[in-house]
Amino acid sequence: MAILFILVFWSACIACLWFWKKELFIATWNEAYFADTPLLIESDDWGPGGEFHADRLKQLLGMLARHRDAVGRNAVLTADMVLAVPDLEKTAVDGEYRRKMLDADFPVIYQTLKDGIARDLLTPQLHGLEHLNGAGFARLLRQNDPRLAAAKSSSDWWDWESLDSPLQGHYVDGSTLPTSQLDSAEAQNIVELATASFQSMFGAPSVSTVAPCYLWNDNIEEHWNTQHISAIQTAGYRCTGRDRSGRYLQDPPIIRVGTKNRVGQVYLVRNVMYEPVDGKNTVAGALAEAEIAYLQAAPISISTHRYNFTRSETECNDAIAGLDQLISNIIDRFPRIRFLSSAELAESLLDRSPEVINRFNEKHWPGLTMAGVHRKLGAFLYRLYYRHRKLALLGYATGLCFPAWIICRTGLKQR
Ligand SMILES: [Zn+2]
């Protein structure tokens, strides 16, 4: 009798929840759920730099080569590429912004990147033509702005990462705050030049991209779309600018994997932070984030910037050892891990093709398996639980957490 009462009560609760949150439930159910877990290693800011960066990159790729996924593929780094840096001398002489290009002016790094592509250890993805706003940079140089003093005094290569943070945005001008948007002609110009340069350097177009400092807007998305960029990597939100105090302005503040924008481009989301140089996350912390993604049948997308590997040798060695341990732990702990680049994941989301194809070296791998109904139902409940605190509390208050827990745990044993 008591059991019957509980079942009737839970049914009534589910009916109420359905009327209250029907749209949310349908939208969440219609997201992508993976039986194989894609594991992406996203690393921003590779490109021009000191020649020692090439050795650091080789060390990192050497570590990735030692890992194998469920279909025997080695780990692959999605290297988010900066294609150029300012040519300070020419910019100072001409008064207009001038560039040094990755392929022509940094041949050792460029060749290491190409070797990584050929060995399927690295897949390039467009980050930006440069990691600053060229027009704003040239103007500050003309004005003798003290924020460019380090750049002007450098005799060898100069690291754009040393710029003030607002000056590192590419698709906004951060030379004064609040940031200002680029006019459409300037945006078109840099997107066209970036996509053409990328294709000429790497032999295939970048079908996906991630904006420097996560700063971009609708206008930039439209220019990307014109250049056949069909996927946008995010950190789970988009920032369209920075306010007077430098605070990032989020719009939209929440982006889910697989959501499409109004021109049909698909968004990807980084959900694991491994940035040891910042002291932001330990291996254990990153593994906990990876587990939350796995429970939700979502891709595990690790963010780990270049600077973790290009500062001191100790920091580089520690970062590589930590990433090595993180990847090992993920493979040991979660079944059916698949190493993928961001572009490959995007293509799998846009077109459930039977194969994963690396467009840069034409290597083919089996397509991803999507979750069956039982695994999907459990992962769906995990998504509601992790994203919506009120629903989680209601689950505890009504006791619905018990059947939900059983569905979730048994679902993990299914494909
Ligand atoms: Zn960046």
Coordinates of C-alpha atoms and ligand atoms in Angstrom, one line a residue:
M1 CA 0.0 0.0 0.0
A2 CA 2.8 2.3 1.0
I3 CA 4.7 1.5 -2.2
L4 CA 1.6 2.3 -4.3
F5 CA 1.2 5.6 -2.5
I6 CA 4.8 6.5 -3.2
L7 CA 4.4 5.6 -6.9
V8 CA 1.3 7.7 -7.2
F9 CA 3.0 10.6 -5.4
W10 CA 6.1 10.4 -7.7
S11 CA 3.9 10.2 -10.8
A12 CA 2.0 13.4 -9.6
C13 CA 5.4 15.1 -9.0
I14 CA 6.7 14.2 -12.4
A15 CA 3.4 15.5 -14.0
C16 CA 3.8 18.8 -12.2
L17 CA 7.4 19.1 -13.2
W18 CA 6.5 18.4 -16.8
F19 CA 4.0 21.2 -16.8
W20 CA 6.4 23.6 -15.1
K21 CA 9.6 22.8 -17.1
K22 CA 8.4 21.1 -20.3
E23 CA 10.5 23.3 -22.6
L24 CA 13.6 22.8 -20.6
F25 CA 13.2 19.1 -20.5
I26 CA 12.6 18.9 -24.3
A27 CA 15.6 21.1 -25.1
T28 CA 17.9 19.2 -22.8
W29 CA 16.7 15.8 -24.2
N30 CA 17.3 17.0 -27.7
E31 CA 21.0 17.8 -27.0
A32 CA 23.8 15.3 -28.1
Y33 CA 24.6 12.4 -25.8
F34 CA 27.6 10.3 -26.5
A35 CA 28.2 6.6 -25.8
D36 CA 31.9 7.1 -26.7
T37 CA 33.3 10.0 -24.7
P38 CA 35.2 12.4 -27.0
L39 CA 38.3 13.7 -25.2
L40 CA 39.6 17.1 -26.6
I41 CA 42.8 18.8 -25.5
E42 CA 42.5 22.4 -26.5
S43 CA 45.5 24.6 -26.3
D44 CA 45.3 28.3 -27.2
D45 CA 47.9 30.7 -28.4
W46 CA 50.4 28.5 -30.4
G47 CA 52.1 30.4 -33.2
P48 CA 54.9 32.9 -33.3
G49 CA 57.3 32.9 -30.3
G50 CA 60.8 32.1 -29.2
E51 CA 62.5 29.3 -31.0
F52 CA 62.6 27.2 -27.8
H53 CA 58.8 26.9 -28.2
A54 CA 59.4 24.3 -30.8
D55 CA 61.3 22.1 -28.4
R56 CA 58.6 22.5 -25.7
L57 CA 55.9 21.6 -28.3
K58 CA 57.9 18.5 -29.3
Q59 CA 58.0 17.4 -25.6
L60 CA 54.3 17.9 -25.2
L61 CA 53.5 16.0 -28.4
G62 CA 55.9 13.2 -27.4
M63 CA 53.8 12.7 -24.2
L64 CA 50.6 12.7 -26.2
A65 CA 52.0 10.0 -28.6
R66 CA 52.2 7.6 -25.6
H67 CA 48.4 7.5 -25.0
R68 CA 45.9 5.4 -27.0
D69 CA 42.1 5.6 -27.0
A70 CA 39.4 3.0 -27.6
V71 CA 40.2 2.7 -31.3
G72 CA 44.0 2.9 -31.1
R73 CA 44.3 6.6 -31.9
N74 CA 47.0 8.6 -30.0
A75 CA 46.1 11.8 -28.1
V76 CA 45.7 14.8 -30.3
L77 CA 46.3 18.4 -29.4
T78 CA 43.9 21.0 -30.9
A79 CA 46.4 23.8 -31.2
D80 CA 44.6 27.1 -31.4
M81 CA 46.7 29.1 -33.8
V82 CA 47.8 32.7 -33.8
L83 CA 49.1 33.3 -37.3
A84 CA 51.0 36.6 -36.9
V85 CA 52.6 39.1 -34.5
P86 CA 53.3 42.8 -35.0
D87 CA 56.3 43.7 -37.0
L88 CA 57.4 46.5 -34.6
E89 CA 60.0 48.1 -36.8
K90 CA 57.9 48.3 -39.9
T91 CA 54.8 49.4 -38.0
A92 CA 56.9 52.2 -36.4
V93 CA 58.3 53.3 -39.8
D94 CA 55.0 53.0 -41.8
G95 CA 52.7 54.2 -39.0
E96 CA 50.3 51.5 -40.2
Y97 CA 50.0 48.0 -38.6
R98 CA 52.4 45.5 -40.2
R99 CA 52.8 41.8 -39.4
K100 CA 55.4 39.0 -39.1
M101 CA 53.8 35.8 -40.3
L102 CA 54.1 32.4 -38.6
D103 CA 55.3 30.5 -41.7
A104 CA 57.7 33.0 -43.2
D105 CA 59.2 34.5 -40.0
F106 CA 59.0 31.6 -37.5
P107 CA 60.0 28.6 -39.7
V108 CA 61.3 26.3 -36.9
I109 CA 58.0 26.5 -34.9
Y110 CA 56.0 26.3 -38.1
Q111 CA 57.8 23.1 -39.2
T112 CA 57.3 21.5 -35.7
L113 CA 53.6 22.2 -36.0
K114 CA 53.5 20.6 -39.5
D115 CA 55.4 17.6 -38.2
G116 CA 52.8 17.2 -35.4
I117 CA 50.0 17.4 -38.0
A118 CA 51.6 14.7 -40.2
R119 CA 51.9 12.4 -37.1
D120 CA 48.3 13.0 -36.1
L121 CA 49.4 14.4 -32.8
L122 CA 48.3 18.0 -33.5
T123 CA 45.4 19.6 -35.3
P124 CA 45.5 23.3 -35.9
Q125 CA 42.4 25.5 -35.4
L126 CA 42.2 29.2 -36.1
H127 CA 42.5 31.4 -32.9
G128 CA 43.1 34.7 -34.6
L129 CA 45.2 36.4 -37.2
E130 CA 46.9 37.9 -34.2
H131 CA 46.1 38.1 -30.5
L132 CA 45.6 41.9 -30.4
N133 CA 43.9 44.5 -32.4
G134 CA 46.3 45.6 -35.1
A135 CA 44.8 49.1 -35.7
G136 CA 44.6 49.9 -32.0
F137 CA 48.2 48.6 -31.5
A138 CA 49.6 50.8 -34.3
R139 CA 47.8 53.8 -32.9
L140 CA 49.2 53.2 -29.4
L141 CA 52.7 52.8 -30.9
R142 CA 52.4 56.2 -32.7
Q143 CA 51.3 57.8 -29.4
N144 CA 54.2 56.3 -27.5
D145 CA 51.8 54.7 -25.1
P146 CA 53.6 53.3 -22.0
R147 CA 51.7 50.0 -22.3
L148 CA 53.9 49.2 -25.3
A149 CA 57.2 50.1 -23.6
A150 CA 58.2 46.4 -23.2
A151 CA 57.5 45.7 -26.8
K152 CA 59.6 48.7 -28.0
S153 CA 62.6 47.9 -25.8
S154 CA 62.8 44.2 -26.9
S155 CA 65.7 43.4 -29.1
D156 CA 64.8 39.7 -29.8
W157 CA 61.3 38.3 -30.1
W158 CA 58.7 39.9 -27.9
D159 CA 55.8 38.0 -26.3
W160 CA 52.4 39.5 -26.9
E161 CA 51.3 37.7 -23.7
S162 CA 53.0 40.4 -21.8
L163 CA 50.5 43.0 -23.1
D164 CA 47.9 44.4 -20.7
S165 CA 44.9 42.1 -20.8
P166 CA 42.5 44.5 -22.6
L167 CA 45.0 44.9 -25.4
Q168 CA 45.0 41.1 -26.1
G169 CA 41.5 41.1 -27.6
H170 CA 41.5 40.7 -31.3
Y171 CA 37.9 41.2 -32.5
V172 CA 37.4 44.3 -30.3
D173 CA 39.6 47.4 -29.8
G174 CA 40.6 47.4 -26.1
S175 CA 43.0 50.3 -26.3
T176 CA 40.5 52.3 -24.3
L177 CA 37.8 50.9 -22.0
P178 CA 35.0 50.2 -22.5
T179 CA 36.2 48.3 -25.6
S180 CA 34.8 49.3 -28.9
Q181 CA 33.6 47.0 -31.7
L182 CA 35.4 46.8 -35.0
D183 CA 33.6 48.2 -38.0
S184 CA 32.3 45.6 -40.4
A185 CA 34.9 46.3 -43.1
E186 CA 37.8 45.9 -40.7
A187 CA 36.3 42.7 -39.3
Q188 CA 35.8 41.3 -42.8
N189 CA 39.3 42.1 -43.7
I190 CA 41.0 40.3 -40.8
V191 CA 38.7 37.3 -41.0
E192 CA 39.3 36.9 -44.7
L193 CA 43.1 37.3 -44.3
A194 CA 43.1 34.9 -41.3
T195 CA 41.2 32.1 -43.1
A196 CA 43.2 32.4 -46.3
S197 CA 46.5 32.5 -44.4
F198 CA 45.4 29.5 -42.3
Q199 CA 44.5 27.4 -45.3
S200 CA 47.7 28.3 -47.1
M201 CA 49.8 27.4 -44.0
F202 CA 48.1 24.2 -43.1
G203 CA 46.6 22.9 -46.4
A204 CA 43.0 22.8 -45.2
P205 CA 40.5 25.3 -43.9
S206 CA 39.7 25.9 -40.3
V207 CA 36.1 24.7 -40.0
S208 CA 36.1 25.8 -36.3
T209 CA 37.6 28.7 -34.4
V210 CA 37.9 30.2 -30.9
A211 CA 38.2 33.9 -30.5
P212 CA 41.1 35.5 -28.5
C213 CA 40.0 36.3 -24.9
Y214 CA 36.5 34.8 -25.8
L215 CA 35.6 38.2 -27.2
W216 CA 33.4 38.2 -30.4
N217 CA 29.9 39.2 -31.5
D218 CA 27.2 38.5 -34.0
N219 CA 29.0 40.5 -36.7
I220 CA 32.2 38.3 -36.3
E221 CA 30.1 35.1 -36.4
E222 CA 28.6 36.3 -39.7
H223 CA 32.1 36.9 -41.2
W224 CA 33.3 33.5 -40.0
N225 CA 30.2 32.0 -41.6
T226 CA 31.0 33.7 -44.9
Q227 CA 34.4 32.0 -44.7
H228 CA 32.8 28.6 -44.1
I229 CA 33.6 28.4 -40.4
S230 CA 30.8 26.2 -39.0
A231 CA 31.8 25.7 -35.4
I232 CA 32.8 28.0 -32.5
Q233 CA 34.7 26.8 -29.5
T234 CA 33.7 28.6 -26.2
A235 CA 34.2 28.4 -22.5
G236 CA 30.4 28.0 -22.1
Y237 CA 29.6 31.7 -22.8
R238 CA 30.4 34.5 -25.2
C239 CA 31.8 37.9 -24.3
T240 CA 31.0 40.8 -26.6
G241 CA 33.2 43.4 -24.9
R242 CA 34.6 44.7 -21.7
D243 CA 33.1 47.6 -19.7
R244 CA 34.7 50.7 -18.3
S245 CA 36.3 48.7 -15.4
G246 CA 37.5 45.9 -17.7
R247 CA 34.7 43.5 -16.6
Y248 CA 33.7 41.1 -19.4
L249 CA 30.2 41.5 -20.8
Q250 CA 28.6 38.1 -21.4
D251 CA 26.0 37.6 -24.1
P252 CA 24.8 34.9 -24.0
P253 CA 26.0 33.9 -20.5
I254 CA 25.3 30.2 -21.0
I255 CA 26.2 28.1 -24.1
R256 CA 25.7 24.4 -24.3
V257 CA 27.6 21.9 -26.6
G258 CA 25.8 21.5 -29.9
T259 CA 23.6 24.7 -29.6
K260 CA 23.4 26.4 -32.9
N261 CA 23.4 30.2 -33.4
R262 CA 21.1 32.0 -35.8
V263 CA 23.3 31.4 -38.8
G264 CA 23.5 27.6 -38.0
Q265 CA 27.1 27.5 -36.6
V266 CA 27.4 25.0 -33.8
Y267 CA 29.0 25.9 -30.4
L268 CA 31.4 23.7 -28.5
V269 CA 32.2 24.1 -24.8
R270 CA 35.4 23.7 -22.8
N271 CA 34.5 22.1 -19.5
V272 CA 37.8 21.1 -17.9
M273 CA 40.4 23.7 -16.9
Y274 CA 43.9 22.5 -16.6
E275 CA 46.0 25.6 -16.3
P276 CA 48.7 24.7 -13.8
V277 CA 50.8 27.9 -14.3
D278 CA 47.8 29.9 -13.1
G279 CA 47.4 27.7 -10.1
K280 CA 43.8 27.4 -11.1
N281 CA 43.3 23.7 -11.1
T282 CA 45.1 20.6 -10.0
V283 CA 45.0 17.2 -11.8
A284 CA 42.5 16.1 -9.2
G285 CA 40.3 19.1 -9.8
A286 CA 40.5 18.6 -13.6
L287 CA 39.6 14.9 -13.2
A288 CA 36.6 15.8 -11.1
E289 CA 35.4 18.2 -13.9
A290 CA 36.0 15.4 -16.5
E291 CA 33.9 13.0 -14.4
I292 CA 31.0 15.5 -14.4
A293 CA 31.2 15.7 -18.2
Y294 CA 31.4 11.9 -18.5
L295 CA 28.3 11.3 -16.3
Q296 CA 26.4 13.7 -18.6
A297 CA 27.5 11.7 -21.7
A298 CA 29.1 15.0 -22.9
P299 CA 32.5 15.5 -24.5
I300 CA 35.4 16.1 -22.1
S301 CA 37.1 19.3 -23.4
I302 CA 40.3 20.3 -21.6
S303 CA 41.6 23.8 -21.8
T304 CA 45.4 24.2 -21.3
H305 CA 47.0 27.3 -22.8
R306 CA 50.4 27.4 -24.4
Y307 CA 51.9 29.4 -21.5
N308 CA 51.8 26.3 -19.3
F309 CA 54.5 24.9 -21.6
T310 CA 56.5 28.0 -22.6
R311 CA 57.5 29.6 -19.3
S312 CA 60.3 28.1 -17.2
E313 CA 61.5 24.6 -17.9
T314 CA 60.3 23.4 -14.5
E315 CA 56.8 24.8 -15.2
C316 CA 56.8 23.1 -18.6
N317 CA 57.9 19.7 -17.2
D318 CA 55.4 19.9 -14.4
A319 CA 52.6 20.9 -16.8
I320 CA 53.4 18.0 -19.2
A321 CA 53.7 15.5 -16.3
G322 CA 50.3 16.7 -14.9
L323 CA 48.6 16.5 -18.3
D324 CA 50.1 13.0 -18.8
Q325 CA 48.6 11.9 -15.5
L326 CA 45.3 13.5 -16.2
I327 CA 44.9 11.8 -19.6
S328 CA 46.0 8.4 -18.0
N329 CA 43.4 8.8 -15.2
I330 CA 40.6 9.7 -17.6
I331 CA 41.4 6.6 -19.8
D332 CA 41.6 4.3 -16.8
R333 CA 38.5 5.6 -15.2
F334 CA 36.0 6.1 -18.0
P335 CA 35.3 3.6 -20.8
R336 CA 35.3 4.2 -24.5
I337 CA 37.4 7.4 -24.6
R338 CA 38.0 8.8 -28.1
F339 CA 40.7 11.4 -28.8
L340 CA 39.3 14.0 -31.2
S341 CA 40.1 17.5 -32.4
S342 CA 37.5 20.2 -32.0
A343 CA 36.9 20.4 -35.7
E344 CA 36.3 16.6 -35.8
L345 CA 33.8 16.8 -32.9
A346 CA 32.0 19.7 -34.6
E347 CA 31.7 17.8 -37.9
S348 CA 30.4 14.8 -35.9
L349 CA 27.7 17.1 -34.4
L350 CA 26.8 18.7 -37.6
D351 CA 26.7 15.6 -39.7
R352 CA 26.5 12.2 -38.0
S353 CA 28.9 10.7 -40.5
P354 CA 30.1 7.1 -40.2
E355 CA 33.7 8.3 -39.9
V356 CA 35.9 10.8 -38.1
I357 CA 38.2 12.4 -40.7
N358 CA 41.2 14.5 -39.9
R359 CA 41.1 17.0 -42.8
F360 CA 44.8 18.0 -42.3
N361 CA 46.3 14.5 -42.9
E362 CA 43.3 12.5 -44.3
K363 CA 43.5 9.9 -41.5
H364 CA 40.1 8.2 -41.0
W365 CA 38.8 6.8 -37.7
P366 CA 35.5 5.1 -36.8
G367 CA 32.5 7.4 -36.2
L368 CA 31.3 8.2 -32.7
T369 CA 28.6 6.1 -31.2
M370 CA 25.8 8.1 -29.6
A371 CA 24.1 7.0 -26.4
G372 CA 21.2 4.5 -26.4
V373 CA 18.0 5.4 -24.5
H374 CA 19.0 4.0 -21.1
R375 CA 22.4 5.7 -21.0
K376 CA 20.8 8.9 -22.4
L377 CA 18.1 9.0 -19.8
G378 CA 20.6 8.7 -17.0
A379 CA 22.8 11.4 -18.6
F380 CA 19.8 13.6 -19.1
L381 CA 19.0 13.4 -15.4
Y382 CA 22.6 14.2 -14.6
R383 CA 22.4 17.3 -16.8
L384 CA 19.3 18.5 -15.0
Y385 CA 21.0 17.7 -11.6
Y386 CA 24.2 19.6 -12.4
R387 CA 22.7 22.6 -14.1
H388 CA 19.5 23.3 -12.2
R389 CA 19.8 23.6 -8.5
K390 CA 16.1 23.9 -7.8
L391 CA 15.4 20.7 -9.7
A392 CA 18.1 18.9 -7.7
L393 CA 16.6 20.2 -4.4
L394 CA 13.1 19.1 -5.5
G395 CA 14.6 15.7 -6.3
Y396 CA 15.8 15.4 -2.8
A397 CA 12.6 16.8 -1.2
T398 CA 10.3 14.5 -3.1
G399 CA 12.4 11.4 -3.0
L400 CA 12.6 11.3 -6.8
C401 CA 16.4 11.3 -6.4
F402 CA 16.1 7.5 -5.5
P403 CA 14.7 6.2 -8.8
A404 CA 16.8 8.9 -10.7
W405 CA 19.9 7.6 -9.0
I406 CA 19.1 4.0 -10.0
I407 CA 18.5 5.1 -13.6
C408 CA 21.7 7.1 -13.7
R409 CA 24.0 4.3 -12.2
T410 CA 22.5 1.5 -14.3
G411 CA 22.7 3.8 -17.4
L412 CA 26.4 4.1 -17.0
K413 CA 26.7 0.4 -17.6
Q414 CA 24.9 0.8 -21.0
R415 CA 26.1 2.2 -24.3
Ligands
ZN1 ZN 44.3 33.2 -26.7

